[in-house]
PDB file of N, CA, C and O in Angstrom:
ATOM      1  N   MET A   1      32.405  54.553 -36.743  1.00 51.00           N
ATOM      2  CA  MET A   1      33.307  53.443 -36.529  1.00 51.00           C
ATOM      3  C   MET A   1      32.557  52.331 -35.805  1.00 51.00           C
ATOM      4  O   MET A   1      31.920  52.554 -34.792  1.00 51.00           O
ATOM      5  N   ASP A   2      32.633  51.139 -36.329  1.00 60.00           N
ATOM      6  CA  ASP A   2      31.995  49.988 -35.703  1.00 60.00           C
ATOM      7  C   ASP A   2      33.002  49.329 -34.768  1.00 60.00           C
ATOM      8  O   ASP A   2      34.031  48.822 -35.200  1.00 60.00           O
ATOM      9  N   THR A   3      32.703  49.360 -33.494  1.00 68.00           N
ATOM     10  CA  THR A   3      33.614  48.787 -32.496  1.00 68.00           C
ATOM     11  C   THR A   3      33.089  47.472 -31.938  1.00 68.00           C
ATOM     12  O   THR A   3      33.568  47.010 -30.908  1.00 68.00           O
ATOM     13  N   GLY A   4      32.123  46.864 -32.621  1.00 73.00           N
ATOM     14  CA  GLY A   4      31.521  45.633 -32.135  1.00 73.00           C
ATOM     15  C   GLY A   4      32.516  44.526 -31.885  1.00 73.00           C
ATOM     16  O   GLY A   4      32.458  43.844 -30.858  1.00 73.00           O
ATOM     17  N   ILE A   5      33.441  44.321 -32.807  1.00 78.00           N
ATOM     18  CA  ILE A   5      34.426  43.245 -32.649  1.00 78.00           C
ATOM     19  C   ILE A   5      35.346  43.529 -31.466  1.00 78.00           C
ATOM     20  O   ILE A   5      35.688  42.622 -30.715  1.00 78.00           O
ATOM     21  N   VAL A   6      35.712  44.791 -31.294  1.00 79.00           N
ATOM     22  CA  VAL A   6      36.578  45.145 -30.168  1.00 79.00           C
ATOM     23  C   VAL A   6      35.846  44.919 -28.855  1.00 79.00           C
ATOM     24  O   VAL A   6      36.423  44.405 -27.896  1.00 79.00           O
ATOM     25  N   HIS A   7      34.564  45.274 -28.805  1.00 80.00           N
ATOM     26  CA  HIS A   7      33.784  45.035 -27.590  1.00 80.00           C
ATOM     27  C   HIS A   7      33.661  43.535 -27.310  1.00 80.00           C
ATOM     28  O   HIS A   7      33.765  43.106 -26.162  1.00 80.00           O
ATOM     29  N   LEU A   8      33.460  42.746 -28.336  1.00 84.00           N
ATOM     30  CA  LEU A   8      33.372  41.296 -28.172  1.00 84.00           C
ATOM     31  C   LEU A   8      34.689  40.745 -27.619  1.00 84.00           C
ATOM     32  O   LEU A   8      34.689  39.939 -26.682  1.00 84.00           O
ATOM     33  N   CYS A   9      35.801  41.182 -28.183  1.00 84.00           N
ATOM     34  CA  CYS A   9      37.116  40.747 -27.673  1.00 84.00           C
ATOM     35  C   CYS A   9      37.292  41.172 -26.222  1.00 84.00           C
ATOM     36  O   CYS A   9      37.832  40.420 -25.410  1.00 84.00           O
ATOM     37  N   ASP A  10      36.827  42.371 -25.906  1.00 83.00           N
ATOM     38  CA  ASP A  10      36.938  42.881 -24.546  1.00 83.00           C
ATOM     39  C   ASP A  10      36.124  42.017 -23.580  1.00 83.00           C
ATOM     40  O   ASP A  10      36.609  41.609 -22.525  1.00 83.00           O
ATOM     41  N   ILE A  11      34.890  41.718 -23.940  1.00 85.00           N
ATOM     42  CA  ILE A  11      34.024  40.899 -23.089  1.00 85.00           C
ATOM     43  C   ILE A  11      34.613  39.503 -22.898  1.00 85.00           C
ATOM     44  O   ILE A  11      34.601  38.948 -21.801  1.00 85.00           O
ATOM     45  N   LEU A  12      35.158  38.924 -23.969  1.00 88.00           N
ATOM     46  CA  LEU A  12      35.771  37.593 -23.894  1.00 88.00           C
ATOM     47  C   LEU A  12      37.195  37.632 -23.357  1.00 88.00           C
ATOM     48  O   LEU A  12      37.850  36.608 -23.244  1.00 88.00           O
ATOM     49  N   GLN A  13      37.671  38.838 -23.063  1.00 86.00           N
ATOM     50  CA  GLN A  13      39.015  39.091 -22.543  1.00 86.00           C
ATOM     51  C   GLN A  13      40.102  38.560 -23.469  1.00 86.00           C
ATOM     52  O   GLN A  13      41.070  37.930 -23.045  1.00 86.00           O
ATOM     53  N   ILE A  14      39.917  38.829 -24.764  1.00 87.00           N
ATOM     54  CA  ILE A  14      40.920  38.528 -25.778  1.00 87.00           C
ATOM     55  C   ILE A  14      41.739  39.798 -25.996  1.00 87.00           C
ATOM     56  O   ILE A  14      41.188  40.827 -26.371  1.00 87.00           O
ATOM     57  N   PRO A  15      43.039  39.770 -25.736  1.00 88.00           N
ATOM     58  CA  PRO A  15      43.849  40.973 -25.914  1.00 88.00           C
ATOM     59  C   PRO A  15      43.738  41.500 -27.354  1.00 88.00           C
ATOM     60  O   PRO A  15      43.755  40.725 -28.304  1.00 88.00           O
ATOM     61  N   SER A  16      43.624  42.821 -27.474  1.00 87.00           N
ATOM     62  CA  SER A  16      43.421  43.435 -28.792  1.00 87.00           C
ATOM     63  C   SER A  16      44.329  44.633 -28.975  1.00 87.00           C
ATOM     64  O   SER A  16      44.457  45.478 -28.086  1.00 87.00           O
ATOM     65  N   LEU A  17      44.935  44.706 -30.126  1.00 87.00           N
ATOM     66  CA  LEU A  17      45.673  45.887 -30.560  1.00 87.00           C
ATOM     67  C   LEU A  17      44.875  46.441 -31.730  1.00 87.00           C
ATOM     68  O   LEU A  17      44.738  45.779 -32.755  1.00 87.00           O
ATOM     69  N   ILE A  18      44.320  47.633 -31.568  1.00 84.00           N
ATOM     70  CA  ILE A  18      43.413  48.159 -32.580  1.00 84.00           C
ATOM     71  C   ILE A  18      43.961  49.425 -33.230  1.00 84.00           C
ATOM     72  O   ILE A  18      44.647  50.218 -32.602  1.00 84.00           O
ATOM     73  N   PHE A  19      43.652  49.569 -34.508  1.00 80.00           N
ATOM     74  CA  PHE A  19      43.896  50.813 -35.231  1.00 80.00           C
ATOM     75  C   PHE A  19      42.658  51.668 -35.052  1.00 80.00           C
ATOM     76  O   PHE A  19      41.536  51.186 -35.205  1.00 80.00           O
ATOM     77  N   ILE A  20      42.855  52.911 -34.734  1.00 79.00           N
ATOM     78  CA  ILE A  20      41.715  53.794 -34.497  1.00 79.00           C
ATOM     79  C   ILE A  20      42.047  55.184 -35.026  1.00 79.00           C
ATOM     80  O   ILE A  20      43.184  55.641 -34.878  1.00 79.00           O
ATOM     81  N   PRO A  21      41.101  55.841 -35.676  1.00 77.00           N
ATOM     82  CA  PRO A  21      41.367  57.193 -36.177  1.00 77.00           C
ATOM     83  C   PRO A  21      41.677  58.153 -35.032  1.00 77.00           C
ATOM     84  O   PRO A  21      41.149  58.006 -33.924  1.00 77.00           O
ATOM     85  N   LYS A  22      42.535  59.112 -35.301  1.00 77.00           N
ATOM     86  CA  LYS A  22      42.955  60.070 -34.282  1.00 77.00           C
ATOM     87  C   LYS A  22      41.760  60.789 -33.655  1.00 77.00           C
ATOM     88  O   LYS A  22      41.738  61.024 -32.464  1.00 77.00           O
ATOM     89  N   HIS A  23      40.734  61.122 -34.448  1.00 75.00           N
ATOM     90  CA  HIS A  23      39.609  61.887 -33.914  1.00 75.00           C
ATOM     91  C   HIS A  23      38.715  61.078 -32.963  1.00 75.00           C
ATOM     92  O   HIS A  23      37.933  61.647 -32.231  1.00 75.00           O
ATOM     93  N   THR A  24      38.835  59.754 -32.948  1.00 74.00           N
ATOM     94  CA  THR A  24      38.042  58.952 -32.010  1.00 74.00           C
ATOM     95  C   THR A  24      38.899  58.324 -30.911  1.00 74.00           C
ATOM     96  O   THR A  24      38.388  57.593 -30.067  1.00 74.00           O
ATOM     97  N   PHE A  25      40.171  58.625 -30.905  1.00 72.00           N
ATOM     98  CA  PHE A  25      41.116  58.016 -29.972  1.00 72.00           C
ATOM     99  C   PHE A  25      40.688  58.193 -28.513  1.00 72.00           C
ATOM    100  O   PHE A  25      40.723  57.259 -27.731  1.00 72.00           O
ATOM    101  N   TYR A  26      40.280  59.388 -28.131  1.00 71.00           N
ATOM    102  CA  TYR A  26      39.951  59.665 -26.732  1.00 71.00           C
ATOM    103  C   TYR A  26      38.510  59.322 -26.374  1.00 71.00           C
ATOM    104  O   TYR A  26      38.183  59.163 -25.213  1.00 71.00           O
ATOM    105  N   ARG A  27      37.645  59.188 -27.379  1.00 71.00           N
ATOM    106  CA  ARG A  27      36.254  58.829 -27.101  1.00 71.00           C
ATOM    107  C   ARG A  27      36.087  57.330 -26.893  1.00 71.00           C
ATOM    108  O   ARG A  27      35.138  56.889 -26.264  1.00 71.00           O
ATOM    109  N   PHE A  28      36.989  56.541 -27.426  1.00 69.00           N
ATOM    110  CA  PHE A  28      36.893  55.087 -27.314  1.00 69.00           C
ATOM    111  C   PHE A  28      38.021  54.596 -26.423  1.00 69.00           C
ATOM    112  O   PHE A  28      39.185  54.662 -26.780  1.00 69.00           O
ATOM    113  N   SER A  29      37.675  54.094 -25.242  1.00 63.00           N
ATOM    114  CA  SER A  29      38.725  53.717 -24.296  1.00 63.00           C
ATOM    115  C   SER A  29      39.191  52.284 -24.477  1.00 63.00           C
ATOM    116  O   SER A  29      40.368  51.998 -24.387  1.00 63.00           O
ATOM    117  N   GLY A  30      38.278  51.351 -24.736  1.00 64.00           N
ATOM    118  CA  GLY A  30      38.665  49.949 -24.823  1.00 64.00           C
ATOM    119  C   GLY A  30      39.042  49.412 -23.454  1.00 64.00           C
ATOM    120  O   GLY A  30      39.480  50.144 -22.585  1.00 64.00           O
ATOM    121  N   GLY A  31      38.858  48.131 -23.252  1.00 65.00           N
ATOM    122  CA  GLY A  31      39.195  47.515 -21.973  1.00 65.00           C
ATOM    123  C   GLY A  31      38.182  47.770 -20.873  1.00 65.00           C
ATOM    124  O   GLY A  31      38.441  47.483 -19.713  1.00 65.00           O
ATOM    125  N   SER A  32      37.024  48.289 -21.218  1.00 72.00           N
ATOM    126  CA  SER A  32      36.006  48.621 -20.211  1.00 72.00           C
ATOM    127  C   SER A  32      35.412  47.386 -19.542  1.00 72.00           C
ATOM    128  O   SER A  32      34.881  47.467 -18.438  1.00 72.00           O
ATOM    129  N   TYR A  33      35.485  46.249 -20.217  1.00 74.00           N
ATOM    130  CA  TYR A  33      34.883  45.030 -19.681  1.00 74.00           C
ATOM    131  C   TYR A  33      35.918  44.081 -19.082  1.00 74.00           C
ATOM    132  O   TYR A  33      35.646  42.918 -18.879  1.00 74.00           O
ATOM    133  N   GLY A  34      37.116  44.573 -18.845  1.00 73.00           N
ATOM    134  CA  GLY A  34      38.133  43.768 -18.196  1.00 73.00           C
ATOM    135  C   GLY A  34      39.167  43.160 -19.126  1.00 73.00           C
ATOM    136  O   GLY A  34      40.111  42.522 -18.677  1.00 73.00           O
ATOM    137  N   GLY A  35      39.022  43.342 -20.431  1.00 77.00           N
ATOM    138  CA  GLY A  35      40.002  42.834 -21.382  1.00 77.00           C
ATOM    139  C   GLY A  35      41.184  43.773 -21.521  1.00 77.00           C
ATOM    140  O   GLY A  35      41.221  44.854 -20.943  1.00 77.00           O
ATOM    141  N   LYS A  36      42.152  43.362 -22.274  1.00 84.00           N
ATOM    142  CA  LYS A  36      43.329  44.187 -22.556  1.00 84.00           C
ATOM    143  C   LYS A  36      43.168  44.787 -23.944  1.00 84.00           C
ATOM    144  O   LYS A  36      42.991  44.065 -24.920  1.00 84.00           O
ATOM    145  N   CYS A  37      43.224  46.090 -24.038  1.00 83.00           N
ATOM    146  CA  CYS A  37      43.049  46.769 -25.313  1.00 83.00           C
ATOM    147  C   CYS A  37      44.086  47.867 -25.437  1.00 83.00           C
ATOM    148  O   CYS A  37      44.192  48.739 -24.576  1.00 83.00           O
ATOM    149  N   GLU A  38      44.862  47.808 -26.474  1.00 85.00           N
ATOM    150  CA  GLU A  38      45.873  48.825 -26.765  1.00 85.00           C
ATOM    151  C   GLU A  38      45.488  49.487 -28.077  1.00 85.00           C
ATOM    152  O   GLU A  38      45.127  48.825 -29.038  1.00 85.00           O
ATOM    153  N   LYS A  39      45.547  50.812 -28.096  1.00 85.00           N
ATOM    154  CA  LYS A  39      45.143  51.566 -29.289  1.00 85.00           C
ATOM    155  C   LYS A  39      46.360  52.075 -30.049  1.00 85.00           C
ATOM    156  O   LYS A  39      47.379  52.406 -29.456  1.00 85.00           O
ATOM    157  N   PHE A  40      46.222  52.109 -31.346  1.00 86.00           N
ATOM    158  CA  PHE A  40      47.239  52.692 -32.222  1.00 86.00           C
ATOM    159  C   PHE A  40      46.500  53.594 -33.196  1.00 86.00           C
ATOM    160  O   PHE A  40      45.655  53.131 -33.949  1.00 86.00           O
ATOM    161  N   SER A  41      46.775  54.886 -33.128  1.00 84.00           N
ATOM    162  CA  SER A  41      46.028  55.814 -33.975  1.00 84.00           C
ATOM    163  C   SER A  41      46.869  56.314 -35.141  1.00 84.00           C
ATOM    164  O   SER A  41      48.098  56.389 -35.058  1.00 84.00           O
ATOM    165  N   LEU A  42      46.182  56.612 -36.211  1.00 79.00           N
ATOM    166  CA  LEU A  42      46.809  57.147 -37.412  1.00 79.00           C
ATOM    167  C   LEU A  42      46.181  58.483 -37.764  1.00 79.00           C
ATOM    168  O   LEU A  42      44.973  58.652 -37.664  1.00 79.00           O
ATOM    169  N   GLU A  43      47.016  59.414 -38.163  1.00 76.00           N
ATOM    170  CA  GLU A  43      46.513  60.704 -38.607  1.00 76.00           C
ATOM    171  C   GLU A  43      46.340  60.670 -40.115  1.00 76.00           C
ATOM    172  O   GLU A  43      46.903  59.812 -40.803  1.00 76.00           O
ATOM    173  N   ASN A  44      45.569  61.610 -40.632  1.00 77.00           N
ATOM    174  CA  ASN A  44      45.420  61.723 -42.084  1.00 77.00           C
ATOM    175  C   ASN A  44      46.783  61.938 -42.721  1.00 77.00           C
ATOM    176  O   ASN A  44      47.629  62.636 -42.161  1.00 77.00           O
ATOM    177  N   GLY A  45      47.004  61.341 -43.856  1.00 77.00           N
ATOM    178  CA  GLY A  45      48.268  61.497 -44.574  1.00 77.00           C
ATOM    179  C   GLY A  45      49.383  60.595 -44.068  1.00 77.00           C
ATOM    180  O   GLY A  45      50.548  60.810 -44.374  1.00 77.00           O
ATOM    181  N   TYR A  46      49.027  59.579 -43.297  1.00 76.00           N
ATOM    182  CA  TYR A  46      50.055  58.682 -42.746  1.00 76.00           C
ATOM    183  C   TYR A  46      50.846  57.967 -43.840  1.00 76.00           C
ATOM    184  O   TYR A  46      51.967  57.527 -43.615  1.00 76.00           O
ATOM    185  N   GLN A  47      50.266  57.866 -45.038  1.00 79.00           N
ATOM    186  CA  GLN A  47      50.928  57.153 -46.129  1.00 79.00           C
ATOM    187  C   GLN A  47      52.278  57.791 -46.486  1.00 79.00           C
ATOM    188  O   GLN A  47      53.174  57.104 -46.958  1.00 79.00           O
ATOM    189  N   LYS A  48      52.428  59.082 -46.242  1.00 84.00           N
ATOM    190  CA  LYS A  48      53.682  59.775 -46.563  1.00 84.00           C
ATOM    191  C   LYS A  48      54.838  59.229 -45.730  1.00 84.00           C
ATOM    192  O   LYS A  48      55.971  59.199 -46.187  1.00 84.00           O
ATOM    193  N   ASN A  49      54.549  58.843 -44.511  1.00 84.00           N
ATOM    194  CA  ASN A  49      55.569  58.322 -43.595  1.00 84.00           C
ATOM    195  C   ASN A  49      55.309  56.856 -43.259  1.00 84.00           C
ATOM    196  O   ASN A  49      55.493  56.418 -42.122  1.00 84.00           O
ATOM    197  N   TYR A  50      54.913  56.109 -44.255  1.00 86.00           N
ATOM    198  CA  TYR A  50      54.478  54.723 -44.036  1.00 86.00           C
ATOM    199  C   TYR A  50      55.553  53.884 -43.338  1.00 86.00           C
ATOM    200  O   TYR A  50      55.254  53.167 -42.386  1.00 86.00           O
ATOM    201  N   ALA A  51      56.790  53.967 -43.775  1.00 88.00           N
ATOM    202  CA  ALA A  51      57.857  53.156 -43.185  1.00 88.00           C
ATOM    203  C   ALA A  51      58.054  53.504 -41.710  1.00 88.00           C
ATOM    204  O   ALA A  51      58.205  52.609 -40.864  1.00 88.00           O
ATOM    205  N   LYS A  52      58.025  54.784 -41.387  1.00 89.00           N
ATOM    206  CA  LYS A  52      58.183  55.216 -40.001  1.00 89.00           C
ATOM    207  C   LYS A  52      56.999  54.747 -39.151  1.00 89.00           C
ATOM    208  O   LYS A  52      57.177  54.257 -38.039  1.00 89.00           O
ATOM    209  N   ILE A  53      55.791  54.879 -39.687  1.00 88.00           N
ATOM    210  CA  ILE A  53      54.585  54.441 -38.972  1.00 88.00           C
ATOM    211  C   ILE A  53      54.654  52.940 -38.705  1.00 88.00           C
ATOM    212  O   ILE A  53      54.324  52.480 -37.608  1.00 88.00           O
ATOM    213  N   MET A  54      55.097  52.172 -39.683  1.00 88.00           N
ATOM    214  CA  MET A  54      55.187  50.719 -39.499  1.00 88.00           C
ATOM    215  C   MET A  54      56.215  50.354 -38.430  1.00 88.00           C
ATOM    216  O   MET A  54      56.015  49.413 -37.673  1.00 88.00           O
ATOM    217  N   GLN A  55      57.313  51.093 -38.353  1.00 92.00           N
ATOM    218  CA  GLN A  55      58.304  50.843 -37.300  1.00 92.00           C
ATOM    219  C   GLN A  55      57.712  51.118 -35.922  1.00 92.00           C
ATOM    220  O   GLN A  55      57.909  50.335 -34.986  1.00 92.00           O
ATOM    221  N   ILE A  56      56.978  52.215 -35.806  1.00 91.00           N
ATOM    222  CA  ILE A  56      56.344  52.559 -34.537  1.00 91.00           C
ATOM    223  C   ILE A  56      55.314  51.498 -34.164  1.00 91.00           C
ATOM    224  O   ILE A  56      55.250  51.045 -33.014  1.00 91.00           O
ATOM    225  N   PHE A  57      54.508  51.081 -35.150  1.00 90.00           N
ATOM    226  CA  PHE A  57      53.508  50.041 -34.887  1.00 90.00           C
ATOM    227  C   PHE A  57      54.175  48.735 -34.471  1.00 90.00           C
ATOM    228  O   PHE A  57      53.733  48.074 -33.528  1.00 90.00           O
ATOM    229  N   TYR A  58      55.234  48.348 -35.160  1.00 93.00           N
ATOM    230  CA  TYR A  58      55.921  47.107 -34.825  1.00 93.00           C
ATOM    231  C   TYR A  58      56.427  47.128 -33.383  1.00 93.00           C
ATOM    232  O   TYR A  58      56.274  46.154 -32.651  1.00 93.00           O
ATOM    233  N   LYS A  59      57.011  48.248 -32.968  1.00 94.00           N
ATOM    234  CA  LYS A  59      57.502  48.358 -31.596  1.00 94.00           C
ATOM    235  C   LYS A  59      56.358  48.246 -30.592  1.00 94.00           C
ATOM    236  O   LYS A  59      56.469  47.570 -29.579  1.00 94.00           O
ATOM    237  N   LYS A  60      55.258  48.929 -30.891  1.00 93.00           N
ATOM    238  CA  LYS A  60      54.103  48.890 -29.989  1.00 93.00           C
ATOM    239  C   LYS A  60      53.512  47.483 -29.933  1.00 93.00           C
ATOM    240  O   LYS A  60      53.190  46.978 -28.857  1.00 93.00           O
ATOM    241  N   ALA A  61      53.378  46.830 -31.081  1.00 93.00           N
ATOM    242  CA  ALA A  61      52.837  45.473 -31.129  1.00 93.00           C
ATOM    243  C   ALA A  61      53.753  44.496 -30.401  1.00 93.00           C
ATOM    244  O   ALA A  61      53.280  43.624 -29.664  1.00 93.00           O
ATOM    245  N   ASN A  62      55.044  44.630 -30.592  1.00 94.00           N
ATOM    246  CA  ASN A  62      56.006  43.759 -29.924  1.00 94.00           C
ATOM    247  C   ASN A  62      55.935  43.946 -28.408  1.00 94.00           C
ATOM    248  O   ASN A  62      55.915  42.966 -27.653  1.00 94.00           O
ATOM    249  N   HIS A  63      55.881  45.182 -27.957  1.00 94.00           N
ATOM    250  CA  HIS A  63      55.771  45.462 -26.523  1.00 94.00           C
ATOM    251  C   HIS A  63      54.469  44.886 -25.962  1.00 94.00           C
ATOM    252  O   HIS A  63      54.452  44.281 -24.895  1.00 94.00           O
ATOM    253  N   PHE A  64      53.375  45.070 -26.686  1.00 92.00           N
ATOM    254  CA  PHE A  64      52.062  44.587 -26.255  1.00 92.00           C
ATOM    255  C   PHE A  64      52.056  43.067 -26.133  1.00 92.00           C
ATOM    256  O   PHE A  64      51.633  42.519 -25.114  1.00 92.00           O
ATOM    257  N   THR A  65      52.526  42.370 -27.157  1.00 92.00           N
ATOM    258  CA  THR A  65      52.508  40.910 -27.117  1.00 92.00           C
ATOM    259  C   THR A  65      53.462  40.362 -26.054  1.00 92.00           C
ATOM    260  O   THR A  65      53.136  39.382 -25.383  1.00 92.00           O
ATOM    261  N   THR A  66      54.604  41.001 -25.872  1.00 94.00           N
ATOM    262  CA  THR A  66      55.542  40.571 -24.830  1.00 94.00           C
ATOM    263  C   THR A  66      54.918  40.740 -23.453  1.00 94.00           C
ATOM    264  O   THR A  66      55.022  39.848 -22.602  1.00 94.00           O
ATOM    265  N   ARG A  67      54.254  41.872 -23.238  1.00 91.00           N
ATOM    266  CA  ARG A  67      53.600  42.120 -21.953  1.00 91.00           C
ATOM    267  C   ARG A  67      52.506  41.083 -21.689  1.00 91.00           C
ATOM    268  O   ARG A  67      52.408  40.540 -20.596  1.00 91.00           O
ATOM    269  N   ILE A  68      51.708  40.768 -22.701  1.00 89.00           N
ATOM    270  CA  ILE A  68      50.636  39.774 -22.553  1.00 89.00           C
ATOM    271  C   ILE A  68      51.234  38.405 -22.236  1.00 89.00           C
ATOM    272  O   ILE A  68      50.763  37.689 -21.349  1.00 89.00           O
ATOM    273  N   LYS A  69      52.299  38.030 -22.958  1.00 89.00           N
ATOM    274  CA  LYS A  69      52.942  36.736 -22.714  1.00 89.00           C
ATOM    275  C   LYS A  69      53.472  36.656 -21.287  1.00 89.00           C
ATOM    276  O   LYS A  69      53.322  35.645 -20.617  1.00 89.00           O
ATOM    277  N   ASN A  70      54.109  37.731 -20.835  1.00 90.00           N
ATOM    278  CA  ASN A  70      54.661  37.749 -19.481  1.00 90.00           C
ATOM    279  C   ASN A  70      53.571  37.660 -18.422  1.00 90.00           C
ATOM    280  O   ASN A  70      53.737  36.983 -17.414  1.00 90.00           O
ATOM    281  N   GLU A  71      52.449  38.350 -18.639  1.00 86.00           N
ATOM    282  CA  GLU A  71      51.350  38.292 -17.682  1.00 86.00           C
ATOM    283  C   GLU A  71      50.726  36.901 -17.640  1.00 86.00           C
ATOM    284  O   GLU A  71      50.329  36.432 -16.586  1.00 86.00           O
ATOM    285  N   ASN A  72      50.666  36.235 -18.780  1.00 81.00           N
ATOM    286  CA  ASN A  72      50.066  34.904 -18.840  1.00 81.00           C
ATOM    287  C   ASN A  72      50.977  33.812 -18.308  1.00 81.00           C
ATOM    288  O   ASN A  72      50.519  32.735 -17.984  1.00 81.00           O
ATOM    289  N   SER A  73      52.278  34.079 -18.242  1.00 82.00           N
ATOM    290  CA  SER A  73      53.204  33.048 -17.775  1.00 82.00           C
ATOM    291  C   SER A  73      53.330  33.027 -16.255  1.00 82.00           C
ATOM    292  O   SER A  73      53.916  32.119 -15.697  1.00 82.00           O
ATOM    293  N   ILE A  74      52.755  34.016 -15.600  1.00 67.00           N
ATOM    294  CA  ILE A  74      52.842  34.086 -14.130  1.00 67.00           C
ATOM    295  C   ILE A  74      51.814  33.187 -13.506  1.00 67.00           C
ATOM    296  O   ILE A  74      50.775  32.939 -13.921  1.00 67.00           O
TER     297      ILE A  74
END
């Protein structure tokens, strides 16, 4: 997995919501350089429950963006 773009966003402190395979979820922490990084992992066969996965992702993305907006408005 190439995490170069995520590291660049982290260094520049650009908030990132990333998709990451389940097997690398715990090895890649994100946010090590002071940026905001939220991970969303998918397991093999996620296509079977695509609608459910998209609902979960939407909730996580909405929460993430709301939190970032609130932190930036202070």
